[in-house]
PDB file of N, CA, C and O in Angstrom:
ATOM      1  N   SER A 209     101.719 126.791 114.267  1.00 85.00           N
ATOM      2  CA  SER A 209     100.696 126.037 114.962  1.00 85.00           C
ATOM      3  C   SER A 209     100.765 126.328 116.458  1.00 85.00           C
ATOM      4  O   SER A 209     101.845 126.459 117.046  1.00 85.00           O
ATOM      5  N   LEU A 210      99.623 126.365 117.062  1.00 93.00           N
ATOM      6  CA  LEU A 210      99.541 126.598 118.496  1.00 93.00           C
ATOM      7  C   LEU A 210     100.237 125.479 119.269  1.00 93.00           C
ATOM      8  O   LEU A 210     100.892 125.729 120.279  1.00 93.00           O
ATOM      9  N   GLY A 211     100.105 124.262 118.783  1.00 95.00           N
ATOM     10  CA  GLY A 211     100.758 123.126 119.441  1.00 95.00           C
ATOM     11  C   GLY A 211     102.266 123.272 119.492  1.00 95.00           C
ATOM     12  O   GLY A 211     102.898 122.943 120.499  1.00 95.00           O
ATOM     13  N   VAL A 212     102.862 123.787 118.430  1.00 96.00           N
ATOM     14  CA  VAL A 212     104.309 124.000 118.393  1.00 96.00           C
ATOM     15  C   VAL A 212     104.706 125.046 119.425  1.00 96.00           C
ATOM     16  O   VAL A 212     105.683 124.872 120.162  1.00 96.00           O
ATOM     17  N   VAL A 213     103.940 126.117 119.505  1.00 96.00           N
ATOM     18  CA  VAL A 213     104.225 127.177 120.478  1.00 96.00           C
ATOM     19  C   VAL A 213     104.084 126.631 121.898  1.00 96.00           C
ATOM     20  O   VAL A 213     104.955 126.862 122.750  1.00 96.00           O
ATOM     21  N   PHE A 214     103.004 125.922 122.184  1.00 97.00           N
ATOM     22  CA  PHE A 214     102.813 125.332 123.510  1.00 97.00           C
ATOM     23  C   PHE A 214     103.990 124.417 123.864  1.00 97.00           C
ATOM     24  O   PHE A 214     104.527 124.470 124.958  1.00 97.00           O
ATOM     25  N   TYR A 215     104.348 123.552 122.930  1.00 97.00           N
ATOM     26  CA  TYR A 215     105.417 122.585 123.159  1.00 97.00           C
ATOM     27  C   TYR A 215     106.719 123.309 123.502  1.00 97.00           C
ATOM     28  O   TYR A 215     107.401 122.962 124.468  1.00 97.00           O
ATOM     29  N   GLU A 216     107.046 124.317 122.706  1.00 97.00           N
ATOM     30  CA  GLU A 216     108.291 125.046 122.939  1.00 97.00           C
ATOM     31  C   GLU A 216     108.251 125.811 124.266  1.00 97.00           C
ATOM     32  O   GLU A 216     109.254 125.859 124.992  1.00 97.00           O
ATOM     33  N   LEU A 217     107.116 126.394 124.608  1.00 97.00           N
ATOM     34  CA  LEU A 217     106.996 127.104 125.887  1.00 97.00           C
ATOM     35  C   LEU A 217     107.204 126.160 127.071  1.00 97.00           C
ATOM     36  O   LEU A 217     107.807 126.530 128.072  1.00 97.00           O
ATOM     37  N   LEU A 218     106.696 124.949 126.952  1.00 97.00           N
ATOM     38  CA  LEU A 218     106.778 123.999 128.056  1.00 97.00           C
ATOM     39  C   LEU A 218     108.118 123.280 128.149  1.00 97.00           C
ATOM     40  O   LEU A 218     108.527 122.873 129.237  1.00 97.00           O
ATOM     41  N   THR A 219     108.802 123.103 127.016  1.00 97.00           N
ATOM     42  CA  THR A 219     110.022 122.288 127.019  1.00 97.00           C
ATOM     43  C   THR A 219     111.294 123.068 126.708  1.00 97.00           C
ATOM     44  O   THR A 219     112.392 122.582 126.973  1.00 97.00           O
ATOM     45  N   GLY A 220     111.145 124.229 126.079  1.00 97.00           N
ATOM     46  CA  GLY A 220     112.326 124.964 125.637  1.00 97.00           C
ATOM     47  C   GLY A 220     112.900 124.431 124.345  1.00 97.00           C
ATOM     48  O   GLY A 220     113.990 124.835 123.930  1.00 97.00           O
ATOM     49  N   ARG A 221     112.181 123.517 123.700  1.00 96.00           N
ATOM     50  CA  ARG A 221     112.625 122.891 122.453  1.00 96.00           C
ATOM     51  C   ARG A 221     111.485 122.898 121.441  1.00 96.00           C
ATOM     52  O   ARG A 221     110.318 122.892 121.808  1.00 96.00           O
ATOM     53  N   LEU A 222     111.851 122.852 120.177  1.00 96.00           N
ATOM     54  CA  LEU A 222     110.842 122.679 119.143  1.00 96.00           C
ATOM     55  C   LEU A 222     110.451 121.208 119.075  1.00 96.00           C
ATOM     56  O   LEU A 222     111.306 120.331 119.275  1.00 96.00           O
ATOM     57  N   PRO A 223     109.208 120.901 118.777  1.00 96.00           N
ATOM     58  CA  PRO A 223     108.803 119.501 118.710  1.00 96.00           C
ATOM     59  C   PRO A 223     109.363 118.776 117.485  1.00 96.00           C
ATOM     60  O   PRO A 223     109.548 117.563 117.508  1.00 96.00           O
ATOM     61  N   PHE A 224     109.629 119.514 116.428  1.00 95.00           N
ATOM     62  CA  PHE A 224     110.149 118.938 115.190  1.00 95.00           C
ATOM     63  C   PHE A 224     111.340 119.751 114.725  1.00 95.00           C
ATOM     64  O   PHE A 224     111.343 120.978 114.855  1.00 95.00           O
ATOM     65  N   THR A 225     112.336 119.078 114.190  1.00 93.00           N
ATOM     66  CA  THR A 225     113.486 119.779 113.640  1.00 93.00           C
ATOM     67  C   THR A 225     113.846 119.157 112.299  1.00 93.00           C
ATOM     68  O   THR A 225     113.461 118.023 112.002  1.00 93.00           O
ATOM     69  N   GLY A 226     114.569 119.912 111.528  1.00 93.00           N
ATOM     70  CA  GLY A 226     115.037 119.426 110.240  1.00 93.00           C
ATOM     71  C   GLY A 226     116.135 120.321 109.717  1.00 93.00           C
ATOM     72  O   GLY A 226     116.171 121.510 110.026  1.00 93.00           O
ATOM     73  N   ALA A 227     117.029 119.746 108.940  1.00 95.00           N
ATOM     74  CA  ALA A 227     118.153 120.497 108.384  1.00 95.00           C
ATOM     75  C   ALA A 227     117.715 121.448 107.281  1.00 95.00           C
ATOM     76  O   ALA A 227     118.395 122.417 106.990  1.00 95.00           O
ATOM     77  N   ASN A 228     116.553 121.157 106.695  1.00 96.00           N
ATOM     78  CA  ASN A 228     116.022 122.010 105.630  1.00 96.00           C
ATOM     79  C   ASN A 228     114.505 121.878 105.622  1.00 96.00           C
ATOM     80  O   ASN A 228     113.935 121.109 106.406  1.00 96.00           O
ATOM     81  N   VAL A 229     113.864 122.617 104.755  1.00 95.00           N
ATOM     82  CA  VAL A 229     112.402 122.632 104.718  1.00 95.00           C
ATOM     83  C   VAL A 229     111.833 121.244 104.434  1.00 95.00           C
ATOM     84  O   VAL A 229     110.849 120.831 105.052  1.00 95.00           O
ATOM     85  N   LEU A 230     112.451 120.512 103.546  1.00 95.00           N
ATOM     86  CA  LEU A 230     111.955 119.181 103.201  1.00 95.00           C
ATOM     87  C   LEU A 230     112.042 118.222 104.386  1.00 95.00           C
ATOM     88  O   LEU A 230     111.079 117.500 104.680  1.00 95.00           O
ATOM     89  N   SER A 231     113.168 118.227 105.078  1.00 95.00           N
ATOM     90  CA  SER A 231     113.291 117.325 106.226  1.00 95.00           C
ATOM     91  C   SER A 231     112.388 117.761 107.381  1.00 95.00           C
ATOM     92  O   SER A 231     111.872 116.924 108.119  1.00 95.00           O
ATOM     93  N   LEU A 232     112.159 119.055 107.521  1.00 93.00           N
ATOM     94  CA  LEU A 232     111.232 119.537 108.539  1.00 93.00           C
ATOM     95  C   LEU A 232     109.802 119.118 108.198  1.00 93.00           C
ATOM     96  O   LEU A 232     109.050 118.671 109.072  1.00 93.00           O
ATOM     97  N   ALA A 233     109.427 119.231 106.938  1.00 93.00           N
ATOM     98  CA  ALA A 233     108.095 118.793 106.512  1.00 93.00           C
ATOM     99  C   ALA A 233     107.911 117.298 106.762  1.00 93.00           C
ATOM    100  O   ALA A 233     106.849 116.858 107.220  1.00 93.00           O
ATOM    101  N   TYR A 234     108.940 116.525 106.494  1.00 94.00           N
ATOM    102  CA  TYR A 234     108.877 115.086 106.753  1.00 94.00           C
ATOM    103  C   TYR A 234     108.692 114.831 108.249  1.00 94.00           C
ATOM    104  O   TYR A 234     107.843 114.031 108.648  1.00 94.00           O
ATOM    105  N   ALA A 235     109.471 115.520 109.059  1.00 93.00           N
ATOM    106  CA  ALA A 235     109.392 115.322 110.510  1.00 93.00           C
ATOM    107  C   ALA A 235     108.004 115.645 111.043  1.00 93.00           C
ATOM    108  O   ALA A 235     107.466 114.913 111.878  1.00 93.00           O
ATOM    109  N   THR A 236     107.404 116.738 110.554  1.00 92.00           N
ATOM    110  CA  THR A 236     106.089 117.122 111.073  1.00 92.00           C
ATOM    111  C   THR A 236     104.988 116.164 110.644  1.00 92.00           C
ATOM    112  O   THR A 236     103.996 116.015 111.342  1.00 92.00           O
ATOM    113  N   SER A 237     105.196 115.506 109.519  1.00 90.00           N
ATOM    114  CA  SER A 237     104.136 114.616 109.045  1.00 90.00           C
ATOM    115  C   SER A 237     104.371 113.141 109.380  1.00 90.00           C
ATOM    116  O   SER A 237     103.425 112.357 109.356  1.00 90.00           O
ATOM    117  N   MET A 238     105.596 112.770 109.707  1.00 92.00           N
ATOM    118  CA  MET A 238     105.890 111.343 109.878  1.00 92.00           C
ATOM    119  C   MET A 238     106.461 110.955 111.247  1.00 92.00           C
ATOM    120  O   MET A 238     106.650 109.774 111.501  1.00 92.00           O
ATOM    121  N   THR A 239     106.740 111.922 112.094  1.00 92.00           N
ATOM    122  CA  THR A 239     107.313 111.584 113.402  1.00 92.00           C
ATOM    123  C   THR A 239     106.460 112.158 114.521  1.00 92.00           C
ATOM    124  O   THR A 239     105.637 113.038 114.311  1.00 92.00           O
ATOM    125  N   THR A 240     106.689 111.636 115.692  1.00 92.00           N
ATOM    126  CA  THR A 240     106.013 112.114 116.894  1.00 92.00           C
ATOM    127  C   THR A 240     107.077 112.723 117.796  1.00 92.00           C
ATOM    128  O   THR A 240     108.117 112.102 118.028  1.00 92.00           O
ATOM    129  N   PRO A 241     106.850 113.935 118.284  1.00 95.00           N
ATOM    130  CA  PRO A 241     107.856 114.530 119.166  1.00 95.00           C
ATOM    131  C   PRO A 241     107.949 113.776 120.489  1.00 95.00           C
ATOM    132  O   PRO A 241     107.003 113.094 120.889  1.00 95.00           O
ATOM    133  N   PRO A 242     109.082 113.908 121.172  1.00 95.00           N
ATOM    134  CA  PRO A 242     109.191 113.271 122.489  1.00 95.00           C
ATOM    135  C   PRO A 242     108.098 113.800 123.416  1.00 95.00           C
ATOM    136  O   PRO A 242     107.733 114.974 123.335  1.00 95.00           O
ATOM    137  N   PRO A 243     107.568 112.943 124.276  1.00 96.00           N
ATOM    138  CA  PRO A 243     106.550 113.413 125.216  1.00 96.00           C
ATOM    139  C   PRO A 243     107.089 114.559 126.065  1.00 96.00           C
ATOM    140  O   PRO A 243     108.259 114.560 126.465  1.00 96.00           O
ATOM    141  N   ILE A 244     106.247 115.515 126.341  1.00 97.00           N
ATOM    142  CA  ILE A 244     106.639 116.653 127.170  1.00 97.00           C
ATOM    143  C   ILE A 244     107.154 116.173 128.520  1.00 97.00           C
ATOM    144  O   ILE A 244     108.158 116.678 129.024  1.00 97.00           O
ATOM    145  N   SER A 245     106.495 115.176 129.082  1.00 96.00           N
ATOM    146  CA  SER A 245     106.881 114.682 130.406  1.00 96.00           C
ATOM    147  C   SER A 245     108.281 114.074 130.419  1.00 96.00           C
ATOM    148  O   SER A 245     108.914 114.015 131.473  1.00 96.00           O
ATOM    149  N   SER A 246     108.789 113.638 129.268  1.00 96.00           N
ATOM    150  CA  SER A 246     110.151 113.091 129.229  1.00 96.00           C
ATOM    151  C   SER A 246     111.197 114.204 129.252  1.00 96.00           C
ATOM    152  O   SER A 246     112.359 113.965 129.563  1.00 96.00           O
ATOM    153  N   ILE A 247     110.775 115.413 128.924  1.00 97.00           N
ATOM    154  CA  ILE A 247     111.682 116.561 128.910  1.00 97.00           C
ATOM    155  C   ILE A 247     111.485 117.413 130.161  1.00 97.00           C
ATOM    156  O   ILE A 247     112.444 117.911 130.745  1.00 97.00           O
ATOM    157  N   ARG A 248     110.232 117.555 130.533  1.00 96.00           N
ATOM    158  CA  ARG A 248     109.910 118.391 131.702  1.00 96.00           C
ATOM    159  C   ARG A 248     108.882 117.670 132.577  1.00 96.00           C
ATOM    160  O   ARG A 248     107.675 117.880 132.453  1.00 96.00           O
ATOM    161  N   PRO A 249     109.380 116.816 133.466  1.00 96.00           N
ATOM    162  CA  PRO A 249     108.465 116.122 134.380  1.00 96.00           C
ATOM    163  C   PRO A 249     107.680 117.127 135.215  1.00 96.00           C
ATOM    164  O   PRO A 249     108.158 118.211 135.518  1.00 96.00           O
ATOM    165  N   GLY A 250     106.475 116.760 135.546  1.00 95.00           N
ATOM    166  CA  GLY A 250     105.659 117.623 136.388  1.00 95.00           C
ATOM    167  C   GLY A 250     104.614 118.427 135.638  1.00 95.00           C
ATOM    168  O   GLY A 250     103.744 119.021 136.255  1.00 95.00           O
ATOM    169  N   VAL A 251     104.715 118.449 134.316  1.00 96.00           N
ATOM    170  CA  VAL A 251     103.670 119.126 133.537  1.00 96.00           C
ATOM    171  C   VAL A 251     102.410 118.278 133.666  1.00 96.00           C
ATOM    172  O   VAL A 251     102.452 117.053 133.477  1.00 96.00           O
ATOM    173  N   PRO A 252     101.291 118.880 134.012  1.00 96.00           N
ATOM    174  CA  PRO A 252     100.058 118.104 134.173  1.00 96.00           C
ATOM    175  C   PRO A 252      99.721 117.291 132.919  1.00 96.00           C
ATOM    176  O   PRO A 252      99.884 117.765 131.792  1.00 96.00           O
ATOM    177  N   TRP A 253      99.252 116.077 133.150  1.00 96.00           N
ATOM    178  CA  TRP A 253      98.905 115.159 132.067  1.00 96.00           C
ATOM    179  C   TRP A 253      97.916 115.807 131.102  1.00 96.00           C
ATOM    180  O   TRP A 253      98.029 115.647 129.891  1.00 96.00           O
ATOM    181  N   GLU A 254      96.949 116.548 131.635  1.00 96.00           N
ATOM    182  CA  GLU A 254      95.927 117.162 130.788  1.00 96.00           C
ATOM    183  C   GLU A 254      96.531 118.199 129.832  1.00 96.00           C
ATOM    184  O   GLU A 254      96.092 118.322 128.690  1.00 96.00           O
ATOM    185  N   ILE A 255      97.532 118.929 130.298  1.00 96.00           N
ATOM    186  CA  ILE A 255      98.210 119.896 129.439  1.00 96.00           C
ATOM    187  C   ILE A 255      98.987 119.156 128.351  1.00 96.00           C
ATOM    188  O   ILE A 255      98.959 119.534 127.178  1.00 96.00           O
ATOM    189  N   GLU A 256      99.677 118.099 128.742  1.00 97.00           N
ATOM    190  CA  GLU A 256     100.429 117.305 127.764  1.00 97.00           C
ATOM    191  C   GLU A 256      99.496 116.743 126.696  1.00 97.00           C
ATOM    192  O   GLU A 256      99.802 116.788 125.499  1.00 97.00           O
ATOM    193  N   GLN A 257      98.341 116.247 127.106  1.00 96.00           N
ATOM    194  CA  GLN A 257      97.374 115.707 126.158  1.00 96.00           C
ATOM    195  C   GLN A 257      96.851 116.790 125.217  1.00 96.00           C
ATOM    196  O   GLN A 257      96.644 116.563 124.032  1.00 96.00           O
ATOM    197  N   CYS A 258      96.628 117.977 125.752  1.00 96.00           N
ATOM    198  CA  CYS A 258      96.167 119.104 124.946  1.00 96.00           C
ATOM    199  C   CYS A 258      97.188 119.430 123.861  1.00 96.00           C
ATOM    200  O   CYS A 258      96.832 119.577 122.681  1.00 96.00           O
ATOM    201  N   VAL A 259      98.455 119.521 124.239  1.00 97.00           N
ATOM    202  CA  VAL A 259      99.507 119.840 123.269  1.00 97.00           C
ATOM    203  C   VAL A 259      99.630 118.725 122.241  1.00 97.00           C
ATOM    204  O   VAL A 259      99.735 118.986 121.034  1.00 97.00           O
ATOM    205  N   GLU A 260      99.603 117.474 122.696  1.00 96.00           N
ATOM    206  CA  GLU A 260      99.691 116.358 121.759  1.00 96.00           C
ATOM    207  C   GLU A 260      98.540 116.392 120.758  1.00 96.00           C
ATOM    208  O   GLU A 260      98.728 116.116 119.578  1.00 96.00           O
ATOM    209  N   SER A 261      97.358 116.736 121.218  1.00 96.00           N
ATOM    210  CA  SER A 261      96.219 116.845 120.314  1.00 96.00           C
ATOM    211  C   SER A 261      96.452 117.941 119.278  1.00 96.00           C
ATOM    212  O   SER A 261      96.162 117.758 118.096  1.00 96.00           O
ATOM    213  N   CYS A 262      96.989 119.071 119.714  1.00 95.00           N
ATOM    214  CA  CYS A 262      97.264 120.178 118.794  1.00 95.00           C
ATOM    215  C   CYS A 262      98.305 119.800 117.740  1.00 95.00           C
ATOM    216  O   CYS A 262      98.317 120.371 116.650  1.00 95.00           O
ATOM    217  N   LEU A 263      99.187 118.860 118.065  1.00 95.00           N
ATOM    218  CA  LEU A 263     100.261 118.469 117.150  1.00 95.00           C
ATOM    219  C   LEU A 263      99.901 117.293 116.242  1.00 95.00           C
ATOM    220  O   LEU A 263     100.721 116.891 115.412  1.00 95.00           O
ATOM    221  N   GLN A 264      98.714 116.753 116.377  1.00 93.00           N
ATOM    222  CA  GLN A 264      98.317 115.605 115.563  1.00 93.00           C
ATOM    223  C   GLN A 264      98.346 115.940 114.076  1.00 93.00           C
ATOM    224  O   GLN A 264      97.902 117.012 113.667  1.00 93.00           O
ATOM    225  N   THR A 265      98.845 115.018 113.269  1.00 89.00           N
ATOM    226  CA  THR A 265      98.830 115.235 111.820  1.00 89.00           C
ATOM    227  C   THR A 265      97.446 114.940 111.244  1.00 89.00           C
ATOM    228  O   THR A 265      97.066 115.535 110.243  1.00 89.00           O
ATOM    229  N   ASP A 266      96.707 114.057 111.883  1.00 89.00           N
ATOM    230  CA  ASP A 266      95.344 113.745 111.450  1.00 89.00           C
ATOM    231  C   ASP A 266      94.415 114.821 112.020  1.00 89.00           C
ATOM    232  O   ASP A 266      94.211 114.902 113.228  1.00 89.00           O
ATOM    233  N   LEU A 267      93.876 115.641 111.164  1.00 88.00           N
ATOM    234  CA  LEU A 267      93.035 116.754 111.602  1.00 88.00           C
ATOM    235  C   LEU A 267      91.840 116.306 112.424  1.00 88.00           C
ATOM    236  O   LEU A 267      91.354 117.053 113.268  1.00 88.00           O
ATOM    237  N   ARG A 268      91.361 115.091 112.211  1.00 92.00           N
ATOM    238  CA  ARG A 268      90.217 114.583 112.975  1.00 92.00           C
ATOM    239  C   ARG A 268      90.574 114.345 114.434  1.00 92.00           C
ATOM    240  O   ARG A 268      89.685 114.252 115.280  1.00 92.00           O
ATOM    241  N   GLN A 269      91.864 114.236 114.740  1.00 92.00           N
ATOM    242  CA  GLN A 269      92.294 114.009 116.113  1.00 92.00           C
ATOM    243  C   GLN A 269      92.654 115.305 116.837  1.00 92.00           C
ATOM    244  O   GLN A 269      92.951 115.293 118.019  1.00 92.00           O
ATOM    245  N   ARG A 270      92.622 116.415 116.122  1.00 92.00           N
ATOM    246  CA  ARG A 270      92.909 117.715 116.733  1.00 92.00           C
ATOM    247  C   ARG A 270      91.635 118.300 117.338  1.00 92.00           C
ATOM    248  O   ARG A 270      90.535 117.862 117.042  1.00 92.00           O
ATOM    249  N   PHE A 271      91.816 119.333 118.150  1.00 94.00           N
ATOM    250  CA  PHE A 271      90.663 120.075 118.648  1.00 94.00           C
ATOM    251  C   PHE A 271      89.947 120.687 117.452  1.00 94.00           C
ATOM    252  O   PHE A 271      90.587 121.144 116.503  1.00 94.00           O
ATOM    253  N   SER A 272      88.638 120.730 117.507  1.00 93.00           N
ATOM    254  CA  SER A 272      87.865 121.264 116.380  1.00 93.00           C
ATOM    255  C   SER A 272      87.728 122.782 116.415  1.00 93.00           C
ATOM    256  O   SER A 272      87.280 123.385 115.445  1.00 93.00           O
ATOM    257  N   SER A 273      88.113 123.389 117.541  1.00 94.00           N
ATOM    258  CA  SER A 273      88.031 124.855 117.638  1.00 94.00           C
ATOM    259  C   SER A 273      88.970 125.359 118.715  1.00 94.00           C
ATOM    260  O   SER A 273      89.354 124.618 119.626  1.00 94.00           O
ATOM    261  N   ILE A 274      89.308 126.633 118.620  1.00 95.00           N
ATOM    262  CA  ILE A 274      90.147 127.256 119.648  1.00 95.00           C
ATOM    263  C   ILE A 274      89.397 127.331 120.978  1.00 95.00           C
ATOM    264  O   ILE A 274      90.008 127.287 122.045  1.00 95.00           O
ATOM    265  N   THR A 275      88.092 127.378 120.911  1.00 96.00           N
ATOM    266  CA  THR A 275      87.289 127.382 122.136  1.00 96.00           C
ATOM    267  C   THR A 275      87.532 126.106 122.931  1.00 96.00           C
ATOM    268  O   THR A 275      87.681 126.143 124.154  1.00 96.00           O
ATOM    269  N   LYS A 276      87.616 124.979 122.247  1.00 96.00           N
ATOM    270  CA  LYS A 276      87.857 123.704 122.930  1.00 96.00           C
ATOM    271  C   LYS A 276      89.265 123.650 123.518  1.00 96.00           C
ATOM    272  O   LYS A 276      89.469 123.096 124.595  1.00 96.00           O
ATOM    273  N   VAL A 277      90.229 124.242 122.833  1.00 96.00           N
ATOM    274  CA  VAL A 277      91.583 124.321 123.382  1.00 96.00           C
ATOM    275  C   VAL A 277      91.552 125.176 124.651  1.00 96.00           C
ATOM    276  O   VAL A 277      92.112 124.788 125.685  1.00 96.00           O
ATOM    277  N   ALA A 278      90.905 126.320 124.575  1.00 95.00           N
ATOM    278  CA  ALA A 278      90.815 127.218 125.730  1.00 95.00           C
ATOM    279  C   ALA A 278      90.139 126.530 126.916  1.00 95.00           C
ATOM    280  O   ALA A 278      90.585 126.679 128.065  1.00 95.00           O
ATOM    281  N   MET A 279      89.096 125.769 126.643  1.00 95.00           N
ATOM    282  CA  MET A 279      88.406 125.062 127.721  1.00 95.00           C
ATOM    283  C   MET A 279      89.302 123.989 128.347  1.00 95.00           C
ATOM    284  O   MET A 279      89.238 123.754 129.554  1.00 95.00           O
ATOM    285  N   ALA A 280      90.146 123.367 127.526  1.00 95.00           N
ATOM    286  CA  ALA A 280      91.031 122.314 128.034  1.00 95.00           C
ATOM    287  C   ALA A 280      92.123 122.876 128.949  1.00 95.00           C
ATOM    288  O   ALA A 280      92.524 122.215 129.912  1.00 95.00           O
ATOM    289  N   ILE A 281      92.593 124.075 128.656  1.00 94.00           N
ATOM    290  CA  ILE A 281      93.673 124.637 129.470  1.00 94.00           C
ATOM    291  C   ILE A 281      93.189 125.607 130.547  1.00 94.00           C
ATOM    292  O   ILE A 281      93.950 125.969 131.434  1.00 94.00           O
ATOM    293  N   ALA A 282      91.935 126.008 130.492  1.00 94.00           N
ATOM    294  CA  ALA A 282      91.388 126.979 131.453  1.00 94.00           C
ATOM    295  C   ALA A 282      91.584 126.580 132.918  1.00 94.00           C
ATOM    296  O   ALA A 282      91.928 127.437 133.734  1.00 94.00           O
ATOM    297  N   PRO A 283      91.405 125.317 133.282  1.00 93.00           N
ATOM    298  CA  PRO A 283      91.588 124.962 134.698  1.00 93.00           C
ATOM    299  C   PRO A 283      92.997 125.222 135.230  1.00 93.00           C
ATOM    300  O   PRO A 283      93.209 125.266 136.430  1.00 93.00           O
ATOM    301  N   PHE A 284      93.958 125.413 134.340  1.00 92.00           N
ATOM    302  CA  PHE A 284      95.345 125.610 134.760  1.00 92.00           C
ATOM    303  C   PHE A 284      95.752 127.075 134.765  1.00 92.00           C
ATOM    304  O   PHE A 284      96.862 127.413 135.126  1.00 92.00           O
ATOM    305  N   GLY A 285      94.828 127.942 134.357  1.00 90.00           N
ATOM    306  CA  GLY A 285      95.099 129.372 134.344  1.00 90.00           C
ATOM    307  C   GLY A 285      94.755 130.005 135.680  1.00 90.00           C
ATOM    308  O   GLY A 285      94.328 129.342 136.621  1.00 90.00           O
ATOM    309  N   PRO A 286      94.934 131.317 135.754  1.00 88.00           N
ATOM    310  CA  PRO A 286      94.628 132.006 137.001  1.00 88.00           C
ATOM    311  C   PRO A 286      93.122 131.994 137.284  1.00 88.00           C
ATOM    312  O   PRO A 286      92.311 131.972 136.365  1.00 88.00           O
ATOM    313  N   LYS A 287      92.809 131.973 138.556  1.00 84.00           N
ATOM    314  CA  LYS A 287      91.406 132.032 138.968  1.00 84.00           C
ATOM    315  C   LYS A 287      90.938 133.484 138.871  1.00 84.00           C
ATOM    316  O   LYS A 287      91.656 134.408 139.189  1.00 84.00           O
ATOM    317  N   ARG A 288      89.703 133.680 138.420  1.00 76.00           N
ATOM    318  CA  ARG A 288      89.164 135.036 138.298  1.00 76.00           C
ATOM    319  C   ARG A 288      87.935 135.170 139.158  1.00 76.00           C
ATOM    320  O   ARG A 288      87.288 134.196 139.511  1.00 76.00           O
ATOM    321  N   GLY A 289      87.611 136.389 139.451  1.00 63.00           N
ATOM    322  CA  GLY A 289      86.399 136.656 140.221  1.00 63.00           C
ATOM    323  C   GLY A 289      86.703 136.883 141.687  1.00 63.00           C
ATOM    324  O   GLY A 289      87.831 136.813 142.128  1.00 63.00           O
ATOM    325  N   PRO A 290      85.643 137.133 142.441  1.00 61.00           N
ATOM    326  CA  PRO A 290      85.823 137.446 143.869  1.00 61.00           C
ATOM    327  C   PRO A 290      86.293 136.279 144.690  1.00 61.00           C
ATOM    328  O   PRO A 290      86.198 135.180 144.447  1.00 61.00           O
TER     329      PRO A 290
END
């Protein structure tokens, strides 16, 4: 999942862990990872919200397309153009 990759890039940790596949599956469906800001203060709130949305277990609460994810993080990327 993109949310897992984002989370790990920002914190250096996986959002969910488990001793085996079953416990990992339980963690991803029944727990909420620690907020990014509790691990790495200073990450913009909007980025944290984007990652949290990507990690939602309820698909209705996730972004509906990669385009929407890109639009949410675009303001934090490099500026282009003259």
